[in-house]
Structure formats: C-alpha cells, structure tokens
Coordinates of C-alpha atoms in Angstrom, one line a residue:
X104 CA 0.0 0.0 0.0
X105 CA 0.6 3.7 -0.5
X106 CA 1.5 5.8 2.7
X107 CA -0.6 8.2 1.7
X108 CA -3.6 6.2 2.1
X109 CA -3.3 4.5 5.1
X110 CA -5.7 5.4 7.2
X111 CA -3.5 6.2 10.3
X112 CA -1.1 8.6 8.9
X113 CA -2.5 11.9 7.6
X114 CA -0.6 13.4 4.9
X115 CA -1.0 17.0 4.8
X116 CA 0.3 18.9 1.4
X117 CA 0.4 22.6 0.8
X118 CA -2.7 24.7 -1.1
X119 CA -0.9 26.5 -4.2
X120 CA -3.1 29.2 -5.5
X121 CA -2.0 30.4 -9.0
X122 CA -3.5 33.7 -10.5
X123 CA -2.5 33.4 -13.9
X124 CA -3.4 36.4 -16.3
X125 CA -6.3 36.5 -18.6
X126 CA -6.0 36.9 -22.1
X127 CA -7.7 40.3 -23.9
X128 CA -10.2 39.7 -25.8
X129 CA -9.4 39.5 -29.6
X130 CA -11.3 43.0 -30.8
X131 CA -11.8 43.0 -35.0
X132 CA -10.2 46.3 -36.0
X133 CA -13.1 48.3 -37.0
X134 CA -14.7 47.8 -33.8
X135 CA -12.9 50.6 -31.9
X136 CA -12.1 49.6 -28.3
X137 CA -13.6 50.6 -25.3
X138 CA -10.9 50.9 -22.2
X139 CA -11.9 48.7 -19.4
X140 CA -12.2 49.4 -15.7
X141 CA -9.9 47.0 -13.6
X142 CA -12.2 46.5 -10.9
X143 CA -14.9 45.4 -13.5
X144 CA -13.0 42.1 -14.5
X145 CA -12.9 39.1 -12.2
X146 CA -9.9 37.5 -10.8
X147 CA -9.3 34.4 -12.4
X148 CA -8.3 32.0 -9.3
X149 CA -6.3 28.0 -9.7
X150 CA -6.1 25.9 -7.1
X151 CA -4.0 22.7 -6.8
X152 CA -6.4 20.3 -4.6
X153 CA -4.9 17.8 -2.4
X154 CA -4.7 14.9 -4.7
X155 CA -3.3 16.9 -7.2
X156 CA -5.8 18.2 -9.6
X157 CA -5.8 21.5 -10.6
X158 CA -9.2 23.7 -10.4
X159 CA -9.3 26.8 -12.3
X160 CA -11.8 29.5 -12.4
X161 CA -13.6 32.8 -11.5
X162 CA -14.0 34.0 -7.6
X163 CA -17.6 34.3 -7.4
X164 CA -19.0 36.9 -4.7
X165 CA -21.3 35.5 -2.7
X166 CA -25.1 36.7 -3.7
X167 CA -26.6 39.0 -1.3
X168 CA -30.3 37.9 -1.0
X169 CA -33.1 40.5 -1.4
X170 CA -34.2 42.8 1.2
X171 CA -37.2 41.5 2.7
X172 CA -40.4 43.7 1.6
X173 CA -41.6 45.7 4.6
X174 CA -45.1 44.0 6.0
X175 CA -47.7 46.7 5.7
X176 CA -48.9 47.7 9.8
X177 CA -52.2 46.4 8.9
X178 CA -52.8 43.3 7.1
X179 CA -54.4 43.4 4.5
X180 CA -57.7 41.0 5.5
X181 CA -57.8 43.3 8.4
X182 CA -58.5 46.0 6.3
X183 CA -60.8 44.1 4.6
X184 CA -62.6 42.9 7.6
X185 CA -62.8 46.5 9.0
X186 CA -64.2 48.1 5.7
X187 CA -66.8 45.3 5.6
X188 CA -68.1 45.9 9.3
X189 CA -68.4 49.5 8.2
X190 CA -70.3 48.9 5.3
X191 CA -72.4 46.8 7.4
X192 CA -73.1 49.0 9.8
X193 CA -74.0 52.0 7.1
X194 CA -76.4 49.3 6.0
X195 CA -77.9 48.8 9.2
X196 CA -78.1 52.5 9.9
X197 CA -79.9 52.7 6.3
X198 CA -82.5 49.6 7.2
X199 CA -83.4 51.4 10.3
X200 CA -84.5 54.7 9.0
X201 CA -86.0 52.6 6.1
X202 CA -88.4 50.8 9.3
X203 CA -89.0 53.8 10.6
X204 CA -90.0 55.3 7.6
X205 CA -92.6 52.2 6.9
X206 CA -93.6 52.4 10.8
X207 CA -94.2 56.2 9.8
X208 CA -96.3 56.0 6.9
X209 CA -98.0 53.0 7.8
X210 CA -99.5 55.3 10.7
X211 CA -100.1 58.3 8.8
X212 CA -102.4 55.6 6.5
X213 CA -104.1 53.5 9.3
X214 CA -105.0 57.4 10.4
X215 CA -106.4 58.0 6.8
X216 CA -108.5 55.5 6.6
X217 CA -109.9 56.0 10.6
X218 CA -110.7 59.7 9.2
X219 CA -112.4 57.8 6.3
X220 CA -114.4 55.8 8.2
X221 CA -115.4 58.3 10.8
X222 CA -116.9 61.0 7.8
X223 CA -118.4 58.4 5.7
X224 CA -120.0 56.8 9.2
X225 CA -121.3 60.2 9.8
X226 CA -122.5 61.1 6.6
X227 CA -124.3 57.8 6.7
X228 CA -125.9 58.4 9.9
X229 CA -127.0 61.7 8.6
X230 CA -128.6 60.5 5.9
X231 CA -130.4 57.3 8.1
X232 CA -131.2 59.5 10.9
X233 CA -131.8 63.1 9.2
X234 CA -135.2 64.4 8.5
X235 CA -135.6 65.9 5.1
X236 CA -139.4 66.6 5.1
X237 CA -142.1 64.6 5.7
X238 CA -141.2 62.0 2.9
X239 CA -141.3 59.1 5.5
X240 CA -145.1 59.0 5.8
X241 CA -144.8 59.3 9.5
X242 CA -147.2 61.8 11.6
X243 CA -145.2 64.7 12.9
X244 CA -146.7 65.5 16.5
X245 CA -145.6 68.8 18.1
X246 CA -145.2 67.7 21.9
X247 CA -145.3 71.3 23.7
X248 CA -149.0 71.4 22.2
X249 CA -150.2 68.4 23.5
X250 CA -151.7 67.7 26.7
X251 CA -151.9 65.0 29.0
X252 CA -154.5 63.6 30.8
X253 CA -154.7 60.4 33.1
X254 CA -152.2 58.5 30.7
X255 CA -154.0 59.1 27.9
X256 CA -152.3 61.6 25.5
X257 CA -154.4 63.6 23.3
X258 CA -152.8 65.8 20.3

C-alpha cells in the first residue's frame, strides 16, 4: 500500500493558489475599443487540490439575498374585515330609518283611513237618521202642544 492512504497517517500537502493572467479579448479592427475598468473584470483563481488536480476559475462573490419587503402595519384582510363591518353598519343605519320610515307611513295611512271611516259613518248616519221633510209617511206630533190627561195623550 501507498502511505498516503493509510488510514492512520494523515498526509497534509500545501494549497498553491495560481493567478495566472487572462488573455484580452481579440477586438476586430473596425470595432474601436472601449478601455476597461480593472475593478470590473474578475480574478481568475487555480487551485491545486490535495490529490493533485488543478481547479481553475472565477472568484464568485457570494449573492446577497433581497431585502425582505416591509409588511404593511395592517394586514391586508384586516383591512378588509374593518371596511366590511363598516359597510355593514352603514347598511344597518340605512335599514333602520328605512323601518322607521314604513312604521311612519303605515300610521299616517291607518289614520287616513280612521278619518275615512269616521266622515263616511257620519254622513251615513245623517242620511239614516236626518229628517228631510215629511217623505217618510210618518205623523209629525208637536209635543209642547199636547196635553196630558190620566195616561192618555191627546194631540
């Protein structure tokens, strides 16, 4: 067996990192060429592992996640719920004057119709009771002339 790979004797080897240096780009000559920023290109990074392979490639920054999106104080279905109990109660508000307002005129007719009743009644009694004449065929007697005698009335 190897002594590396026994399993009692760790064999520790250095970490070489190489930065070798990127090529430019090949620009065609009529495309005129724009000066680039050093900070904008990434280090290119090799590292020789362990066993000795050699890994080469960009340093990638880690990604910052996205800033959570404030919460709004009040939910949103509280909201909701709060604009429907006010709605509701505007409703309510509106179906009581809406009973009062049939209480109202239902009285104002039951009161129409007792007035009704009470001048037709009367009228009728008028004309039932009333004395238009002698059309009824009835003797008229005028009682301050008559004069009574031992229960016996004599007109």
């Amino acid at each position: 067996m190897y002594p590396e790979h026994t399993p009692h004797v760790p064999v520790q080897r250095a970490v070489k990192v190489h930065q070798p240096t990127p090529y430019p780009p090949a620009v065609p000559a009529a495309t005129p060429v724009v000066p680039v920023q050093p900070g904008t290109v990434p280090a290119v990074a090799s590292i020789v592992l362990p066993d000795g392979r050699v890994v080469t490639g960009y340093a990638i920054n880690p990604t910052q996640p996205e800033p959570a999106a404030a919460k709004p104080v009040v939910s949103r279905t509280a909201l909701n719920i709060a604009l429907g109990g006010a709605g509701f109660l505007a409703v309510c508000g509106g179906l009581i004057l809406l009973t009062s307002f049939i209480a109202a005129l239902t009285a104002f007719i039951t009161q129409l119709i007792t007035l009704a009743a009470v001048i037709f009644g009367g009228w009728i009694a008028v004309q039932i009771l009333g004395t238009r004449g002698h059309q009824g065929g009835g003797t008229t007697v005028n009682i301050r002339k008559a004069v009574i005698k031992r229960n016996h009335f004599r007109g």
